[in-house]
Amino acid sequence: DIQMTQSPSSLSASVRDRVTITCRASQGISNSLAWYQQKPGKAPKLLLHAASTLESGAPSRFSGSGSGTDYTLTISSLQPEDSATYYCQQSYGLPWTFGHGTKVEIK
Amino acid sequence: EVQLVESGGGLVQPGGSLRLSCAASGFTFSSYEMNWVRQAPGKGLEWVSYISSSGTTIHYADSVKGRFTISRDNAKNSLYLQMNSLRAEDTAVYYCARSIYSGIVGYWGQGTLVTVSS
């Protein structure tokens, strides 16, 4: 199975800060990487797929990058509504696996 | 508007069975791959099972293989998960999830809670 390691597990940042979350796969996944946002008590929401393709309706302050085994989700200017847990997920090989999540809090 | 509505969750004893259902609307159900994804209380997301649009290709996580069975009825726009030999570690919110690309979930239901406990 492909293991997905996210870091940090949590962070606290101020409104308008630039925030970066990283995700490392245990083997190369050829940009088959998605990012989801989940707020408490709600289902996850897809933000990006193919490492950097922003989903329709997702704010443009979210961006993704990376290649091989290392990927990054960046929030260019953190907003109060971005308080949530973020998960990466690889779709390169079965079983599809998720990172353990990064909880983003607003200071 | 895409809607996925799960039902069938509840409290079940270890070793028991439960059948989850997902009613789909707002899209051509028979054209899309579907999945079940679960989330244990306070924990992260775990992909459970996949079924192709026609139902001919099915995959399972090792943790449920041999105990869970995914199926679909395209005439009824419905997805199912038959869960047998349930264990405490199967306790989770189970989400019905529609793929937008293979392995990528674009739409989620609201989830249904399964609690396995004596």
PDB file of C-alpha atoms in Angstrom:
ATOM      1  CA  ASP A   1       0.000   0.000   0.000  1.00  0.00           C
ATOM      2  CA  ILE A   2       1.120   3.569  -0.661  1.00  0.00           C
ATOM      3  CA  GLN A   3       1.529   5.453   2.611  1.00  0.00           C
ATOM      4  CA  MET A   4       0.720   9.155   2.655  1.00  0.00           C
ATOM      5  CA  THR A   5       2.481  11.255   5.286  1.00  0.00           C
ATOM      6  CA  GLN A   6       1.124  14.726   5.931  1.00  0.00           C
ATOM      7  CA  SER A   7       2.807  17.489   7.879  1.00  0.00           C
ATOM      8  CA  PRO A   8       2.247  19.274  10.070  1.00  0.00           C
ATOM      9  CA  SER A   9      -0.577  17.471  11.872  1.00  0.00           C
ATOM     10  CA  SER A  10      -1.883  20.834  13.000  1.00  0.00           C
ATOM     11  CA  LEU A  11      -1.079  24.494  12.649  1.00  0.00           C
ATOM     12  CA  SER A  12      -2.334  27.828  13.874  1.00  0.00           C
ATOM     13  CA  ALA A  13      -2.027  30.903  11.686  1.00  0.00           C
ATOM     14  CA  SER A  14      -3.436  34.383  11.382  1.00  0.00           C
ATOM     15  CA  VAL A  15      -5.847  35.713   8.808  1.00  0.00           C
ATOM     16  CA  ARG A  16      -4.000  36.668   5.607  1.00  0.00           C
ATOM     17  CA  ASP A  17      -1.046  34.413   6.421  1.00  0.00           C
ATOM     18  CA  ARG A  18       0.357  32.106   3.770  1.00  0.00           C
ATOM     19  CA  VAL A  19      -0.078  28.490   4.846  1.00  0.00           C
ATOM     20  CA  THR A  20       1.645  25.417   3.431  1.00  0.00           C
ATOM     21  CA  ILE A  21       0.779  21.774   4.053  1.00  0.00           C
ATOM     22  CA  THR A  22       2.951  18.997   2.704  1.00  0.00           C
ATOM     23  CA  CYS A  23       2.168  15.435   1.765  1.00  0.00           C
ATOM     24  CA  ARG A  24       4.775  12.769   1.027  1.00  0.00           C
ATOM     25  CA  ALA A  25       3.965   9.473  -0.650  1.00  0.00           C
ATOM     26  CA  SER A  26       5.908   6.314   0.107  1.00  0.00           C
ATOM     27  CA  GLN A  27       6.512   5.895  -3.641  1.00  0.00           C
ATOM     28  CA  GLY A  28       6.109   8.036  -6.734  1.00  0.00           C
ATOM     29  CA  ILE A  29       2.470   8.730  -7.578  1.00  0.00           C
ATOM     30  CA  SER A  30       2.790  10.712 -10.830  1.00  0.00           C
ATOM     31  CA  ASN A  31       0.724  13.688  -9.678  1.00  0.00           C
ATOM     32  CA  SER A  32      -2.235  11.425  -8.822  1.00  0.00           C
ATOM     33  CA  LEU A  33      -2.883  13.487  -5.729  1.00  0.00           C
ATOM     34  CA  ALA A  34      -6.031  15.157  -4.440  1.00  0.00           C
ATOM     35  CA  TRP A  35      -6.647  17.551  -1.564  1.00  0.00           C
ATOM     36  CA  TYR A  36      -9.861  17.645   0.467  1.00  0.00           C
ATOM     37  CA  GLN A  37     -11.145  20.087   3.061  1.00  0.00           C
ATOM     38  CA  GLN A  38     -13.339  18.852   5.897  1.00  0.00           C
ATOM     39  CA  LYS A  39     -15.135  20.999   8.437  1.00  0.00           C
ATOM     40  CA  PRO A  40     -16.440  19.524  11.716  1.00  0.00           C
ATOM     41  CA  GLY A  41     -19.549  17.401  11.273  1.00  0.00           C
ATOM     42  CA  LYS A  42     -19.472  17.749   7.490  1.00  0.00           C
ATOM     43  CA  ALA A  43     -18.456  15.585   4.590  1.00  0.00           C
ATOM     44  CA  PRO A  44     -15.118  16.327   2.936  1.00  0.00           C
ATOM     45  CA  LYS A  45     -14.995  18.644  -0.044  1.00  0.00           C
ATOM     46  CA  LEU A  46     -12.645  18.190  -2.984  1.00  0.00           C
ATOM     47  CA  LEU A  47     -10.345  21.181  -3.477  1.00  0.00           C
ATOM     48  CA  LEU A  48      -7.788  20.022  -6.037  1.00  0.00           C
ATOM     49  CA  HIS A  49      -6.963  16.933  -8.045  1.00  0.00           C
ATOM     50  CA  ALA A  50      -4.059  15.938 -10.276  1.00  0.00           C
ATOM     51  CA  ALA A  51      -1.892  17.735  -7.713  1.00  0.00           C
ATOM     52  CA  SER A  52      -2.647  21.229  -9.014  1.00  0.00           C
ATOM     53  CA  THR A  53      -6.039  21.360 -10.754  1.00  0.00           C
ATOM     54  CA  LEU A  54      -8.417  23.537  -8.787  1.00  0.00           C
ATOM     55  CA  GLU A  55     -11.984  22.280  -8.565  1.00  0.00           C
ATOM     56  CA  SER A  56     -14.806  24.440  -9.837  1.00  0.00           C
ATOM     57  CA  GLY A  57     -16.027  26.594  -6.982  1.00  0.00           C
ATOM     58  CA  ALA A  58     -12.895  26.242  -4.876  1.00  0.00           C
ATOM     59  CA  PRO A  59     -11.355  29.629  -3.992  1.00  0.00           C
ATOM     60  CA  SER A  60      -8.318  30.634  -6.028  1.00  0.00           C
ATOM     61  CA  ARG A  61      -6.281  31.206  -2.855  1.00  0.00           C
ATOM     62  CA  PHE A  62      -5.883  27.409  -2.753  1.00  0.00           C
ATOM     63  CA  SER A  63      -3.151  25.981  -4.949  1.00  0.00           C
ATOM     64  CA  GLY A  64      -1.268  22.733  -5.240  1.00  0.00           C
ATOM     65  CA  SER A  65       2.127  21.725  -6.517  1.00  0.00           C
ATOM     66  CA  GLY A  66       4.606  18.908  -6.449  1.00  0.00           C
ATOM     67  CA  SER A  67       5.835  15.875  -8.291  1.00  0.00           C
ATOM     68  CA  GLY A  68       7.096  12.383  -7.667  1.00  0.00           C
ATOM     69  CA  THR A  69       6.607  11.728  -3.982  1.00  0.00           C
ATOM     70  CA  ASP A  70       6.323  15.272  -2.566  1.00  0.00           C
ATOM     71  CA  TYR A  71       3.283  17.528  -2.826  1.00  0.00           C
ATOM     72  CA  THR A  72       2.142  20.799  -1.306  1.00  0.00           C
ATOM     73  CA  LEU A  73      -1.144  22.539  -0.639  1.00  0.00           C
ATOM     74  CA  THR A  74      -0.821  26.300  -0.244  1.00  0.00           C
ATOM     75  CA  ILE A  75      -3.393  28.766   1.026  1.00  0.00           C
ATOM     76  CA  SER A  76      -2.083  32.105  -0.188  1.00  0.00           C
ATOM     77  CA  SER A  77      -4.050  34.293   2.219  1.00  0.00           C
ATOM     78  CA  LEU A  78      -5.741  32.425   5.045  1.00  0.00           C
ATOM     79  CA  GLN A  79      -9.379  33.325   5.659  1.00  0.00           C
ATOM     80  CA  PRO A  80     -11.548  32.572   8.718  1.00  0.00           C
ATOM     81  CA  GLU A  81     -13.642  30.109   6.706  1.00  0.00           C
ATOM     82  CA  ASP A  82     -10.522  28.065   5.955  1.00  0.00           C
ATOM     83  CA  SER A  83     -10.503  26.692   9.497  1.00  0.00           C
ATOM     84  CA  ALA A  84     -10.794  22.956   8.783  1.00  0.00           C
ATOM     85  CA  THR A  85      -8.901  19.700   8.473  1.00  0.00           C
ATOM     86  CA  TYR A  86      -7.165  19.065   5.151  1.00  0.00           C
ATOM     87  CA  TYR A  87      -6.449  15.618   3.740  1.00  0.00           C
ATOM     88  CA  CYS A  88      -4.302  14.530   0.843  1.00  0.00           C
ATOM     89  CA  GLN A  89      -5.170  11.337  -1.050  1.00  0.00           C
ATOM     90  CA  GLN A  90      -3.380   9.328  -3.712  1.00  0.00           C
ATOM     91  CA  SER A  91      -5.291   7.772  -6.592  1.00  0.00           C
ATOM     92  CA  TYR A  92      -2.238   6.208  -8.233  1.00  0.00           C
ATOM     93  CA  GLY A  93      -2.753   2.722  -6.923  1.00  0.00           C
ATOM     94  CA  LEU A  94      -5.210   0.609  -4.982  1.00  0.00           C
ATOM     95  CA  PRO A  95      -5.954   0.823  -2.179  1.00  0.00           C
ATOM     96  CA  TRP A  96      -6.474   4.565  -2.499  1.00  0.00           C
ATOM     97  CA  THR A  97      -5.030   6.055   0.665  1.00  0.00           C
ATOM     98  CA  PHE A  98      -5.355   9.301   2.575  1.00  0.00           C
ATOM     99  CA  GLY A  99      -2.958  11.248   4.707  1.00  0.00           C
ATOM    100  CA  HIS A 100      -3.820  11.558   8.394  1.00  0.00           C
ATOM    101  CA  GLY A 101      -4.919  15.144   8.025  1.00  0.00           C
ATOM    102  CA  THR A 102      -3.742  18.626   8.946  1.00  0.00           C
ATOM    103  CA  LYS A 103      -5.932  20.672  11.244  1.00  0.00           C
ATOM    104  CA  VAL A 104      -5.761  24.374  10.424  1.00  0.00           C
ATOM    105  CA  GLU A 105      -6.830  26.802  13.117  1.00  0.00           C
ATOM    106  CA  ILE A 106      -7.134  30.553  12.960  1.00  0.00           C
ATOM    107  CA  LYS A 107      -5.260  32.525  15.641  1.00  0.00           C
TER     108      LYS A 107
ATOM    109  CA  GLU B   1     -27.795  19.149  -8.145  1.00  0.00           C
ATOM    110  CA  VAL B   2     -25.956  15.982  -7.189  1.00  0.00           C
ATOM    111  CA  GLN B   3     -27.433  14.392  -4.070  1.00  0.00           C
ATOM    112  CA  LEU B   4     -26.291  11.292  -2.249  1.00  0.00           C
ATOM    113  CA  VAL B   5     -28.350  10.203   0.737  1.00  0.00           C
ATOM    114  CA  GLU B   6     -27.162   7.334   2.907  1.00  0.00           C
ATOM    115  CA  SER B   7     -29.339   5.258   5.189  1.00  0.00           C
ATOM    116  CA  GLY B   8     -29.141   2.045   7.175  1.00  0.00           C
ATOM    117  CA  GLY B   9     -26.634   2.954   9.843  1.00  0.00           C
ATOM    118  CA  GLY B  10     -27.163   2.180  13.486  1.00  0.00           C
ATOM    119  CA  LEU B  11     -26.014   0.185  16.476  1.00  0.00           C
ATOM    120  CA  VAL B  12     -25.097  -3.449  15.891  1.00  0.00           C
ATOM    121  CA  GLN B  13     -23.403  -6.062  18.041  1.00  0.00           C
ATOM    122  CA  PRO B  14     -19.977  -7.456  17.149  1.00  0.00           C
ATOM    123  CA  GLY B  15     -20.394 -10.245  14.629  1.00  0.00           C
ATOM    124  CA  GLY B  16     -23.631  -8.761  13.357  1.00  0.00           C
ATOM    125  CA  SER B  17     -24.639  -7.489   9.954  1.00  0.00           C
ATOM    126  CA  LEU B  18     -25.918  -4.245   8.505  1.00  0.00           C
ATOM    127  CA  ARG B  19     -26.813  -3.068   5.014  1.00  0.00           C
ATOM    128  CA  LEU B  20     -26.165   0.512   4.023  1.00  0.00           C
ATOM    129  CA  SER B  21     -27.990   2.144   1.147  1.00  0.00           C
ATOM    130  CA  CYS B  22     -27.276   5.295  -0.820  1.00  0.00           C
ATOM    131  CA  ALA B  23     -29.945   6.981  -2.921  1.00  0.00           C
ATOM    132  CA  ALA B  24     -28.481   9.030  -5.744  1.00  0.00           C
ATOM    133  CA  SER B  25     -30.139  11.842  -7.660  1.00  0.00           C
ATOM    134  CA  GLY B  26     -29.275  14.816  -9.830  1.00  0.00           C
ATOM    135  CA  PHE B  27     -27.016  12.913 -12.227  1.00  0.00           C
ATOM    136  CA  THR B  28     -27.009   9.857 -14.482  1.00  0.00           C
ATOM    137  CA  PHE B  29     -26.139   7.290 -11.811  1.00  0.00           C
ATOM    138  CA  SER B  30     -25.392   4.482 -14.275  1.00  0.00           C
ATOM    139  CA  SER B  31     -22.549   6.533 -15.801  1.00  0.00           C
ATOM    140  CA  TYR B  32     -20.449   6.959 -12.681  1.00  0.00           C
ATOM    141  CA  GLU B  33     -18.087   4.959 -10.535  1.00  0.00           C
ATOM    142  CA  MET B  34     -19.056   4.900  -6.866  1.00  0.00           C
ATOM    143  CA  ASN B  35     -17.292   4.304  -3.573  1.00  0.00           C
ATOM    144  CA  TRP B  36     -17.774   3.908   0.140  1.00  0.00           C
ATOM    145  CA  VAL B  37     -15.395   5.863   2.372  1.00  0.00           C
ATOM    146  CA  ARG B  38     -15.476   5.733   6.154  1.00  0.00           C
ATOM    147  CA  GLN B  39     -14.252   7.826   9.049  1.00  0.00           C
ATOM    148  CA  ALA B  40     -13.893   6.476  12.568  1.00  0.00           C
ATOM    149  CA  PRO B  41     -14.825   8.942  15.330  1.00  0.00           C
ATOM    150  CA  GLY B  42     -12.129  11.602  15.596  1.00  0.00           C
ATOM    151  CA  LYS B  43      -9.993   9.867  12.976  1.00  0.00           C
ATOM    152  CA  GLY B  44      -9.076  10.319   9.328  1.00  0.00           C
ATOM    153  CA  LEU B  45     -10.610   9.073   6.105  1.00  0.00           C
ATOM    154  CA  GLU B  46     -10.368   5.472   4.896  1.00  0.00           C
ATOM    155  CA  TRP B  47     -11.434   4.291   1.445  1.00  0.00           C
ATOM    156  CA  VAL B  48     -13.507   1.115   1.848  1.00  0.00           C
ATOM    157  CA  SER B  49     -14.787  -0.065  -1.524  1.00  0.00           C
ATOM    158  CA  TYR B  50     -15.218   0.837  -5.212  1.00  0.00           C
ATOM    159  CA  ILE B  51     -17.649  -0.273  -7.886  1.00  0.00           C
ATOM    160  CA  SER B  52     -17.524   0.571 -11.580  1.00  0.00           C
ATOM    161  CA  SER B  53     -20.439   2.201 -13.361  1.00  0.00           C
ATOM    162  CA  SER B  54     -21.688  -1.130 -14.692  1.00  0.00           C
ATOM    163  CA  GLY B  55     -20.933  -3.017 -11.502  1.00  0.00           C
ATOM    164  CA  THR B  56     -18.543  -5.389 -13.202  1.00  0.00           C
ATOM    165  CA  THR B  57     -15.383  -4.172 -11.447  1.00  0.00           C
ATOM    166  CA  ILE B  58     -15.194  -4.102  -7.663  1.00  0.00           C
ATOM    167  CA  HIS B  59     -12.382  -3.436  -5.222  1.00  0.00           C
ATOM    168  CA  TYR B  60     -12.125  -3.552  -1.437  1.00  0.00           C
ATOM    169  CA  ALA B  61      -9.749  -2.383   1.245  1.00  0.00           C
ATOM    170  CA  ASP B  62      -7.986  -5.307   2.880  1.00  0.00           C
ATOM    171  CA  SER B  63      -9.591  -4.369   6.193  1.00  0.00           C
ATOM    172  CA  VAL B  64     -13.065  -5.297   4.885  1.00  0.00           C
ATOM    173  CA  LYS B  65     -12.331  -7.854   2.176  1.00  0.00           C
ATOM    174  CA  GLY B  66     -14.367 -11.010   2.656  1.00  0.00           C
ATOM    175  CA  ARG B  67     -16.771  -9.304   5.071  1.00  0.00           C
ATOM    176  CA  PHE B  68     -18.253  -6.400   3.083  1.00  0.00           C
ATOM    177  CA  THR B  69     -19.981  -6.512  -0.295  1.00  0.00           C
ATOM    178  CA  ILE B  70     -20.594  -3.488  -2.476  1.00  0.00           C
ATOM    179  CA  SER B  71     -23.344  -3.528  -5.086  1.00  0.00           C
ATOM    180  CA  ARG B  72     -25.481  -1.172  -7.107  1.00  0.00           C
ATOM    181  CA  ASP B  73     -28.847  -1.096  -8.815  1.00  0.00           C
ATOM    182  CA  ASN B  74     -28.672   1.330 -11.708  1.00  0.00           C
ATOM    183  CA  ALA B  75     -32.404   1.024 -12.334  1.00  0.00           C
ATOM    184  CA  LYS B  76     -33.042   2.273  -8.797  1.00  0.00           C
ATOM    185  CA  ASN B  77     -30.167   4.804  -8.721  1.00  0.00           C
ATOM    186  CA  SER B  78     -28.906   3.117  -5.595  1.00  0.00           C
ATOM    187  CA  LEU B  79     -25.627   1.970  -4.085  1.00  0.00           C
ATOM    188  CA  TYR B  80     -25.353  -0.587  -1.305  1.00  0.00           C
ATOM    189  CA  LEU B  81     -22.844  -1.908   1.200  1.00  0.00           C
ATOM    190  CA  GLN B  82     -23.601  -5.215   2.880  1.00  0.00           C
ATOM    191  CA  MET B  83     -21.502  -5.460   6.020  1.00  0.00           C
ATOM    192  CA  ASN B  84     -21.138  -8.831   7.753  1.00  0.00           C
ATOM    193  CA  SER B  85     -19.040 -10.049  10.681  1.00  0.00           C
ATOM    194  CA  LEU B  86     -18.842  -6.523  12.004  1.00  0.00           C
ATOM    195  CA  ARG B  87     -16.098  -5.584  14.425  1.00  0.00           C
ATOM    196  CA  ALA B  88     -15.639  -2.741  16.871  1.00  0.00           C
ATOM    197  CA  GLU B  89     -13.058  -1.233  14.519  1.00  0.00           C
ATOM    198  CA  ASP B  90     -15.727  -0.901  11.823  1.00  0.00           C
ATOM    199  CA  THR B  91     -17.388   1.811  13.908  1.00  0.00           C
ATOM    200  CA  ALA B  92     -17.391   4.901  11.706  1.00  0.00           C
ATOM    201  CA  VAL B  93     -19.372   7.330   9.645  1.00  0.00           C
ATOM    202  CA  TYR B  94     -19.803   5.739   6.235  1.00  0.00           C
ATOM    203  CA  TYR B  95     -19.932   8.055   3.248  1.00  0.00           C
ATOM    204  CA  CYS B  96     -21.378   7.260  -0.150  1.00  0.00           C
ATOM    205  CA  ALA B  97     -19.042   8.912  -2.625  1.00  0.00           C
ATOM    206  CA  ARG B  98     -19.179   9.532  -6.371  1.00  0.00           C
ATOM    207  CA  SER B  99     -15.972   9.563  -8.349  1.00  0.00           C
ATOM    208  CA  ILE B 100     -15.176  12.319 -10.817  1.00  0.00           C
ATOM    209  CA  TYR B 101     -12.066  10.460 -11.950  1.00  0.00           C
ATOM    210  CA  SER B 102     -10.952   7.007 -10.924  1.00  0.00           C
ATOM    211  CA  GLY B 103     -10.070   7.171  -7.257  1.00  0.00           C
ATOM    212  CA  ILE B 104     -11.036  10.822  -6.844  1.00  0.00           C
ATOM    213  CA  VAL B 105     -14.241  11.624  -4.990  1.00  0.00           C
ATOM    214  CA  GLY B 106     -16.037  14.677  -6.266  1.00  0.00           C
ATOM    215  CA  TYR B 107     -19.297  14.286  -4.378  1.00  0.00           C
ATOM    216  CA  TRP B 108     -20.069  12.984  -0.917  1.00  0.00           C
ATOM    217  CA  GLY B 109     -23.217  12.099   0.966  1.00  0.00           C
ATOM    218  CA  GLN B 110     -23.830  13.364   4.471  1.00  0.00           C
ATOM    219  CA  GLY B 111     -22.747  10.048   5.968  1.00  0.00           C
ATOM    220  CA  THR B 112     -24.411   7.435   8.132  1.00  0.00           C
ATOM    221  CA  LEU B 113     -23.013   6.335  11.489  1.00  0.00           C
ATOM    222  CA  VAL B 114     -22.379   2.666  12.141  1.00  0.00           C
ATOM    223  CA  THR B 115     -21.617   1.731  15.735  1.00  0.00           C
ATOM    224  CA  VAL B 116     -20.451  -1.775  16.531  1.00  0.00           C
ATOM    225  CA  SER B 117     -20.731  -2.407  20.232  1.00  0.00           C
ATOM    226  CA  SER B 118     -22.189  -4.864  22.710  1.00  0.00           C
TER     227      SER B 118
END
